[in-house]
């Protein structure tokens, strides 16, 4: 009797590992242990980050707990929310709650119209306060993790305060300046990193863009989180965060979309980067600038964990990652969007299962970052 093919075995591998030259050699010789990891970045990208939550649950709820060294957690936008969850003692359960909170977002709006930015900010800000408002000491007191939240502060006069007409002009100017050079973006927007007060600076160089660093506290944790998630024209800017320079603060992904930083300058250890794609794009305004998507020598010690594109096309609903366009596509059918995103997270458990199996090996082969 002929055996039926195992459809599960025919599915492509869900997880791919990509690594810079130094990281690939390390994996080939020694595999990967929790004590190797010094930095975990978490990119902006809105709903795309949902597929990484099963990886987060495994990494922070189980595997990284085996290490003994301090680990710096870097987050922008949804990545900031994810890394704040990682710092709580019940990380596994907290990531499960994050998935529920993000998937079930609902905002009032007129038919055919987007919800008001002030309404989105109020609803989303209230959720952050509900989850973190009374837990600041836990987030900032983790014995090993050091949290760094990336935001973008308006520096040019057109962007110093949110304004109905000045803000669009300011972002048009920032887009034009960034097209000339990334460093020129710093005349319009500056990177402001809200960091763990026990780590006065990140263990790497931040010379690519105008940068300020501000210590996190229980008073500015929730405003900094909200600012890091405040996508221009979708949410309002957060103004005058306690302990930080006055001004308007927006999504950290504007300046640092995928946190393409000088990780090679940090010295020993590896960067473990759960990401929703292989390429690491510097800023949100670089999305259309393909020449800035290539890997650089700054990523030599980076290991990227990303879903395989074939697996995404064949397995996830619609053959794609969840994205912000889904809010528009299912604006009048919220329950359908919730169901699609719930399924995407459930399917993404394979990423964590495959990583757990890989980490048991003494040596690991990774694809090159390109």
Tab-separated table of C-alpha atoms in Angstrom:
chain	number	residue	atom	x	y	z
A	1	UNK	CA	0.000	0.000	0.000
A	2	UNK	CA	1.414	3.362	-1.029
A	3	UNK	CA	1.978	5.816	1.807
A	4	UNK	CA	0.459	9.239	1.594
A	5	UNK	CA	2.950	12.108	1.589
A	6	UNK	CA	3.361	13.893	4.900
A	7	UNK	CA	2.173	17.419	4.102
A	8	UNK	CA	3.843	18.746	7.216
A	9	UNK	CA	7.207	17.465	6.017
A	10	UNK	CA	6.648	19.182	2.663
A	11	UNK	CA	6.353	22.612	4.254
A	12	UNK	CA	9.485	24.749	3.988
A	13	UNK	CA	11.616	25.413	7.019
A	14	UNK	CA	10.098	28.264	9.017
A	15	UNK	CA	13.261	29.764	10.528
A	16	UNK	CA	16.386	31.037	8.813
A	17	UNK	CA	19.608	32.165	10.514
A	18	UNK	CA	21.660	34.904	8.890
A	19	UNK	CA	24.902	36.180	10.375
A	20	UNK	CA	27.768	38.565	9.792
A	21	UNK	CA	31.273	37.131	9.215
A	22	UNK	CA	32.414	37.083	12.850
A	23	UNK	CA	29.088	35.690	14.045
A	24	UNK	CA	29.038	32.967	11.346
A	25	UNK	CA	32.494	31.797	12.386
A	26	UNK	CA	31.446	31.756	16.054
A	27	UNK	CA	28.349	29.676	15.268
A	28	UNK	CA	30.333	27.275	13.093
A	29	UNK	CA	32.957	26.690	15.767
A	30	UNK	CA	30.990	26.885	19.005
A	31	UNK	CA	27.267	27.015	18.326
A	32	UNK	CA	25.308	29.518	20.404
A	33	UNK	CA	24.878	29.751	24.176
A	34	UNK	CA	22.917	32.212	26.276
A	35	UNK	CA	26.151	33.639	27.686
A	36	UNK	CA	27.280	34.666	24.184
A	37	UNK	CA	24.501	37.251	23.850
A	38	UNK	CA	25.244	40.863	24.810
A	39	UNK	CA	22.561	42.765	22.852
A	40	UNK	CA	19.057	41.952	21.600
A	41	UNK	CA	17.584	44.544	19.199
A	42	UNK	CA	13.868	44.737	18.412
A	43	UNK	CA	12.812	46.581	15.269
A	44	UNK	CA	9.917	48.852	14.483
A	45	UNK	CA	7.473	47.435	11.963
A	46	UNK	CA	4.051	47.465	13.582
A	47	UNK	CA	2.038	44.236	13.196
A	48	UNK	CA	4.968	42.478	11.490
A	49	UNK	CA	6.420	42.074	14.974
A	50	UNK	CA	3.551	39.761	15.952
A	51	UNK	CA	5.226	36.785	14.255
A	52	UNK	CA	8.221	37.230	16.568
A	53	UNK	CA	6.273	36.877	19.804
A	54	UNK	CA	6.613	33.060	19.997
A	55	UNK	CA	10.387	33.521	19.590
A	56	UNK	CA	10.304	36.166	22.328
A	57	UNK	CA	8.439	33.825	24.649
A	58	UNK	CA	11.034	31.112	24.146
A	59	UNK	CA	14.085	33.383	24.321
A	60	UNK	CA	13.130	35.538	27.303
A	61	UNK	CA	10.828	33.137	29.065
A	62	UNK	CA	13.287	30.230	28.950
A	63	UNK	CA	16.574	30.192	27.023
A	64	UNK	CA	18.198	33.535	27.889
A	65	UNK	CA	17.388	32.932	31.540
A	66	UNK	CA	20.279	30.426	31.497
A	67	UNK	CA	22.820	33.236	31.030
A	68	UNK	CA	24.612	35.187	33.726
A	69	UNK	CA	25.818	38.345	31.931
A	70	UNK	CA	24.000	41.693	31.472
A	71	UNK	CA	22.077	41.918	28.196
A	72	UNK	CA	21.145	45.233	26.593
A	73	UNK	CA	17.660	45.250	25.059
A	74	UNK	CA	17.163	47.838	22.305
A	75	UNK	CA	13.669	48.612	21.047
A	76	UNK	CA	11.872	50.972	18.678
A	77	UNK	CA	8.085	51.157	18.265
A	78	UNK	CA	6.566	47.666	18.720
A	79	UNK	CA	10.125	46.559	19.481
A	80	UNK	CA	10.162	48.925	22.468
A	81	UNK	CA	6.939	47.359	23.751
A	82	UNK	CA	8.388	43.876	23.260
A	83	UNK	CA	11.622	44.676	25.104
A	84	UNK	CA	9.762	46.275	28.014
A	85	UNK	CA	7.779	43.035	28.322
A	86	UNK	CA	11.028	41.066	28.323
A	87	UNK	CA	12.141	42.917	31.451
A	88	UNK	CA	9.201	41.743	33.530
A	89	UNK	CA	9.742	38.639	35.694
A	90	UNK	CA	6.817	36.788	34.070
A	91	UNK	CA	8.064	37.385	30.526
A	92	UNK	CA	6.401	34.329	28.991
A	93	UNK	CA	2.947	35.342	30.202
A	94	UNK	CA	3.622	39.009	29.449
A	95	UNK	CA	4.380	38.282	25.789
A	96	UNK	CA	1.175	36.266	25.549
A	97	UNK	CA	-0.685	39.280	26.937
A	98	UNK	CA	1.086	41.592	24.466
A	99	UNK	CA	-0.146	39.415	21.590
A	100	UNK	CA	-3.715	39.640	22.859
A	101	UNK	CA	-3.502	43.398	23.409
A	102	UNK	CA	-2.018	44.093	19.987
A	103	UNK	CA	-4.283	41.741	18.038
A	104	UNK	CA	-7.459	43.040	19.683
A	105	UNK	CA	-6.809	46.757	19.155
A	106	UNK	CA	-10.028	48.620	18.350
A	107	UNK	CA	-10.447	52.314	17.581
A	108	UNK	CA	-13.664	54.197	16.976
A	109	UNK	CA	-13.953	55.817	13.557
A	110	UNK	CA	-16.503	57.015	11.042
A	111	UNK	CA	-17.224	54.625	8.157
A	112	UNK	CA	-14.520	54.922	5.525
A	113	UNK	CA	-12.431	57.220	7.735
A	114	UNK	CA	-9.291	56.594	9.756
A	115	UNK	CA	-9.607	57.062	13.518
A	116	UNK	CA	-8.440	60.408	14.888
A	117	UNK	CA	-4.788	60.414	15.911
A	118	UNK	CA	-5.699	61.829	19.324
A	119	UNK	CA	-8.111	58.934	19.892
A	120	UNK	CA	-5.526	56.308	18.920
A	121	UNK	CA	-2.955	57.925	21.227
A	122	UNK	CA	-5.415	58.064	24.118
A	123	UNK	CA	-6.533	54.428	23.777
A	124	UNK	CA	-3.048	53.053	23.162
A	125	UNK	CA	-1.491	55.201	25.913
A	126	UNK	CA	-4.078	53.951	28.393
A	127	UNK	CA	-3.185	50.361	27.524
A	128	UNK	CA	0.515	51.005	28.160
A	129	UNK	CA	-0.299	52.577	31.520
A	130	UNK	CA	-2.490	49.574	32.369
A	131	UNK	CA	0.346	47.157	31.599
A	132	UNK	CA	3.392	49.112	32.827
A	133	UNK	CA	2.177	52.056	34.929
A	134	UNK	CA	2.536	50.235	38.246
A	135	UNK	CA	5.407	47.976	37.168
A	136	UNK	CA	8.135	50.490	36.364
A	137	UNK	CA	10.339	49.274	39.212
A	138	UNK	CA	10.137	45.709	37.868
A	139	UNK	CA	10.903	46.735	34.276
A	140	UNK	CA	13.858	48.895	35.292
A	141	UNK	CA	15.094	46.603	38.053
A	142	UNK	CA	15.671	43.393	36.144
A	143	UNK	CA	18.882	41.861	37.493
A	144	UNK	CA	20.385	41.247	34.021
A	145	UNK	CA	18.467	43.128	31.339
A	146	UNK	CA	19.146	46.788	30.526
A	147	UNK	CA	16.351	48.485	28.588
A	148	UNK	CA	16.965	51.137	25.892
A	149	UNK	CA	13.960	52.739	24.168
A	150	UNK	CA	14.560	54.594	20.893
A	151	UNK	CA	12.533	57.700	20.009
A	152	UNK	CA	12.768	60.455	17.379
A	153	UNK	CA	12.671	64.062	18.614
A	154	UNK	CA	11.861	66.982	16.344
A	155	UNK	CA	14.954	69.152	16.021
A	156	UNK	CA	14.119	71.506	13.142
A	157	UNK	CA	11.748	74.400	14.053
A	158	UNK	CA	9.042	72.818	11.879
A	159	UNK	CA	9.128	69.665	14.007
A	160	UNK	CA	9.674	70.977	17.534
A	161	UNK	CA	5.935	70.901	18.284
A	162	UNK	CA	3.235	68.977	16.496
A	163	UNK	CA	1.227	71.282	14.268
A	164	UNK	CA	-1.400	70.610	11.618
A	165	UNK	CA	0.540	72.340	8.840
A	166	UNK	CA	4.121	72.542	10.125
A	167	UNK	CA	4.499	68.813	10.828
A	168	UNK	CA	3.823	67.634	7.235
A	169	UNK	CA	6.233	70.279	5.939
A	170	UNK	CA	8.807	69.189	8.501
A	171	UNK	CA	8.614	65.544	7.489
A	172	UNK	CA	8.826	66.494	3.818
A	173	UNK	CA	12.049	68.342	4.662
A	174	UNK	CA	13.339	65.377	6.679
A	175	UNK	CA	12.612	63.028	3.766
A	176	UNK	CA	14.512	65.244	1.330
A	177	UNK	CA	17.466	65.660	3.694
A	178	UNK	CA	17.642	61.917	4.360
A	179	UNK	CA	17.646	61.204	0.631
A	180	UNK	CA	20.853	63.237	0.369
A	181	UNK	CA	22.507	61.528	3.345
A	182	UNK	CA	21.441	59.833	6.552
A	183	UNK	CA	23.604	62.216	8.573
A	184	UNK	CA	21.661	65.148	7.099
A	185	UNK	CA	18.504	63.739	8.697
A	186	UNK	CA	19.975	64.805	12.036
A	187	UNK	CA	19.234	68.454	11.236
A	188	UNK	CA	15.516	67.624	11.289
A	189	UNK	CA	15.197	64.774	13.764
A	190	UNK	CA	17.484	63.479	16.465
A	191	UNK	CA	17.670	60.070	18.047
A	192	UNK	CA	16.835	60.129	21.751
A	193	UNK	CA	17.541	56.902	23.622
A	194	UNK	CA	15.820	56.441	26.977
A	195	UNK	CA	18.144	54.059	28.767
A	196	UNK	CA	18.413	52.037	31.949
A	197	UNK	CA	19.955	54.359	34.537
A	198	UNK	CA	22.357	51.553	35.537
A	199	UNK	CA	23.813	51.635	31.995
A	200	UNK	CA	24.738	55.279	31.325
A	201	UNK	CA	25.508	54.482	27.679
A	202	UNK	CA	25.066	51.701	25.191
A	203	UNK	CA	28.171	49.521	24.751
A	204	UNK	CA	28.540	50.662	21.125
A	205	UNK	CA	29.124	53.823	19.084
A	206	UNK	CA	26.189	56.026	18.028
A	207	UNK	CA	27.998	58.487	15.776
A	208	UNK	CA	25.889	58.053	12.624
A	209	UNK	CA	23.171	60.507	13.705
A	210	UNK	CA	22.583	63.303	16.188
A	211	UNK	CA	21.883	61.450	19.455
A	212	UNK	CA	20.862	62.213	23.041
A	213	UNK	CA	20.576	59.768	25.925
A	214	UNK	CA	18.105	60.170	28.792
A	215	UNK	CA	17.833	57.973	31.890
A	216	UNK	CA	14.631	55.983	32.272
A	217	UNK	CA	12.594	56.263	35.457
A	218	UNK	CA	9.165	55.271	36.707
A	219	UNK	CA	7.997	58.771	35.704
A	220	UNK	CA	9.015	58.661	32.055
A	221	UNK	CA	8.777	54.940	31.199
A	222	UNK	CA	5.206	55.031	29.858
A	223	UNK	CA	5.604	58.382	28.015
A	224	UNK	CA	8.830	57.106	26.426
A	225	UNK	CA	7.128	53.865	25.398
A	226	UNK	CA	4.205	55.761	23.898
A	227	UNK	CA	6.561	58.115	22.068
A	228	UNK	CA	8.565	55.209	20.646
A	229	UNK	CA	5.302	53.796	19.208
A	230	UNK	CA	3.843	57.117	17.970
A	231	UNK	CA	3.867	56.801	14.183
A	232	UNK	CA	3.508	60.264	12.636
A	233	UNK	CA	0.010	60.942	11.278
A	234	UNK	CA	-1.315	57.765	12.951
A	235	UNK	CA	-0.737	58.877	16.552
A	236	UNK	CA	0.021	62.248	18.112
A	237	UNK	CA	3.518	63.197	19.129
A	238	UNK	CA	4.347	62.953	22.833
A	239	UNK	CA	5.524	66.329	24.087
A	240	UNK	CA	7.931	67.210	26.892
A	241	UNK	CA	8.712	63.807	28.373
A	242	UNK	CA	9.850	64.082	32.035
A	243	UNK	CA	13.623	64.257	32.370
A	244	UNK	CA	14.151	64.785	28.626
A	245	UNK	CA	14.663	67.927	26.501
A	246	UNK	CA	11.435	69.729	25.633
A	247	UNK	CA	9.892	69.027	22.285
A	248	UNK	CA	7.848	66.596	20.208
A	249	UNK	CA	8.790	62.911	20.301
A	250	UNK	CA	7.713	60.411	17.665
A	251	UNK	CA	8.202	56.777	16.724
A	252	UNK	CA	11.753	55.518	17.231
A	253	UNK	CA	11.528	53.812	13.856
A	254	UNK	CA	11.743	57.156	12.044
A	255	UNK	CA	15.434	57.426	12.912
A	256	UNK	CA	16.065	53.730	13.650
A	257	UNK	CA	13.594	51.558	11.754
A	258	UNK	CA	15.551	48.317	12.161
A	259	UNK	CA	18.306	49.558	14.489
A	260	UNK	CA	21.162	49.177	11.991
A	261	UNK	CA	23.817	50.317	14.487
A	262	UNK	CA	27.550	49.888	14.882
A	263	UNK	CA	27.347	46.601	16.757
A	264	UNK	CA	30.888	45.661	15.741
A	265	UNK	CA	32.147	48.463	18.000
A	266	UNK	CA	30.841	46.818	21.175
A	267	UNK	CA	33.721	44.383	21.564
A	268	UNK	CA	33.110	40.835	22.801
A	269	UNK	CA	29.902	38.877	22.507
A	270	UNK	CA	27.172	38.547	19.907
A	271	UNK	CA	24.039	40.437	18.933
A	272	UNK	CA	20.997	38.138	18.724
A	273	UNK	CA	18.387	39.748	16.521
A	274	UNK	CA	14.892	38.206	16.172
A	275	UNK	CA	13.660	40.008	13.036
A	276	UNK	CA	10.825	39.643	10.562
A	277	UNK	CA	13.147	39.813	7.525
A	278	UNK	CA	16.789	39.379	6.561
A	279	UNK	CA	17.660	42.995	5.724
A	280	UNK	CA	18.250	45.581	8.460
A	281	UNK	CA	17.127	49.005	7.177
A	282	UNK	CA	18.592	52.004	9.061
A	283	UNK	CA	15.606	54.403	9.204
A	284	UNK	CA	11.955	54.427	8.163
A	285	UNK	CA	12.729	57.059	5.529
A	286	UNK	CA	15.230	54.620	3.988
A	287	UNK	CA	12.543	52.073	3.032
A	288	UNK	CA	12.613	53.150	-0.634
A	289	UNK	CA	16.395	53.592	-0.729
A	290	UNK	CA	17.424	50.045	-1.637
A	291	UNK	CA	21.145	50.776	-1.500
A	292	UNK	CA	20.824	51.349	2.259
A	293	UNK	CA	19.326	47.912	2.850
A	294	UNK	CA	22.588	46.041	2.389
A	295	UNK	CA	24.507	44.589	5.294
A	296	UNK	CA	27.542	46.532	6.494
A	297	UNK	CA	30.685	45.707	8.438
A	298	UNK	CA	28.869	47.092	11.493
A	299	UNK	CA	26.815	43.875	11.508
A	300	UNK	CA	29.796	41.511	11.639
A	301	UNK	CA	28.811	40.087	15.039
A	302	UNK	CA	25.047	39.977	14.438
A	303	UNK	CA	22.915	36.810	14.252
A	304	UNK	CA	19.491	37.419	12.671
A	305	UNK	CA	16.611	35.012	13.323
A	306	UNK	CA	14.005	35.558	10.600
A	307	UNK	CA	11.067	33.711	9.046
A	308	UNK	CA	11.832	32.061	5.721
A	309	UNK	CA	10.093	33.990	2.885
A	310	UNK	CA	8.835	30.735	1.310
A	311	UNK	CA	7.338	29.671	4.642
A	312	UNK	CA	5.609	33.052	4.940
A	313	UNK	CA	4.128	32.740	1.436
A	314	UNK	CA	2.961	29.157	1.925
A	315	UNK	CA	1.854	29.216	5.560
A	316	UNK	CA	0.733	32.614	6.856
A	317	UNK	CA	-2.731	33.991	6.036
A	318	UNK	CA	-2.662	35.833	2.734
A	319	UNK	CA	0.892	34.641	2.156
A	320	UNK	CA	2.339	37.625	4.011
A	321	UNK	CA	3.264	38.973	7.413
A	322	UNK	CA	0.613	40.971	9.266
A	323	UNK	CA	1.072	44.667	8.459
A	324	UNK	CA	-0.400	48.078	9.146
A	325	UNK	CA	-2.416	48.014	5.905
A	326	UNK	CA	-4.566	45.329	7.532
A	327	UNK	CA	-6.114	48.030	9.730
A	328	UNK	CA	-7.472	49.645	6.553
A	329	UNK	CA	-8.250	46.436	4.686
A	330	UNK	CA	-10.371	45.109	7.570
A	331	UNK	CA	-11.521	48.415	9.012
A	332	UNK	CA	-15.169	47.359	8.832
A	333	UNK	CA	-14.483	43.719	9.745
A	334	UNK	CA	-12.345	43.842	12.863
A	335	UNK	CA	-13.170	40.265	13.829
A	336	UNK	CA	-11.701	38.988	10.564
A	337	UNK	CA	-8.457	40.906	11.149
A	338	UNK	CA	-8.295	39.516	14.687
A	339	UNK	CA	-8.725	35.987	13.356
A	340	UNK	CA	-6.038	36.407	10.686
A	341	UNK	CA	-3.509	37.873	13.114
A	342	UNK	CA	-4.294	35.202	15.725
A	343	UNK	CA	-3.606	32.504	13.160
A	344	UNK	CA	-0.345	34.172	12.116
A	345	UNK	CA	0.923	34.138	15.715
A	346	UNK	CA	-0.144	30.510	16.162
A	347	UNK	CA	1.669	29.435	12.977
A	348	UNK	CA	4.774	31.315	14.125
A	349	UNK	CA	5.285	28.919	17.008
A	350	UNK	CA	7.259	26.852	14.525
A	351	UNK	CA	9.942	29.548	14.614
A	352	UNK	CA	10.490	28.948	18.319
A	353	UNK	CA	10.368	25.159	17.948
A	354	UNK	CA	12.993	25.172	15.201
A	355	UNK	CA	15.241	27.557	17.139
A	356	UNK	CA	15.071	25.350	20.231
A	357	UNK	CA	16.240	22.391	18.124
A	358	UNK	CA	19.085	24.404	16.573
A	359	UNK	CA	20.370	25.596	19.926
A	360	UNK	CA	20.979	22.007	21.015
A	361	UNK	CA	23.677	21.630	18.349
A	362	UNK	CA	27.366	22.125	19.057
A	363	UNK	CA	27.825	23.912	15.719
A	364	UNK	CA	25.347	25.932	13.655
A	365	UNK	CA	25.510	26.901	9.994
A	366	UNK	CA	24.092	30.335	9.170
A	367	UNK	CA	23.522	32.116	5.876
A	368	UNK	CA	25.510	35.317	5.259
A	369	UNK	CA	23.960	38.724	5.806
A	370	UNK	CA	24.019	40.502	2.454
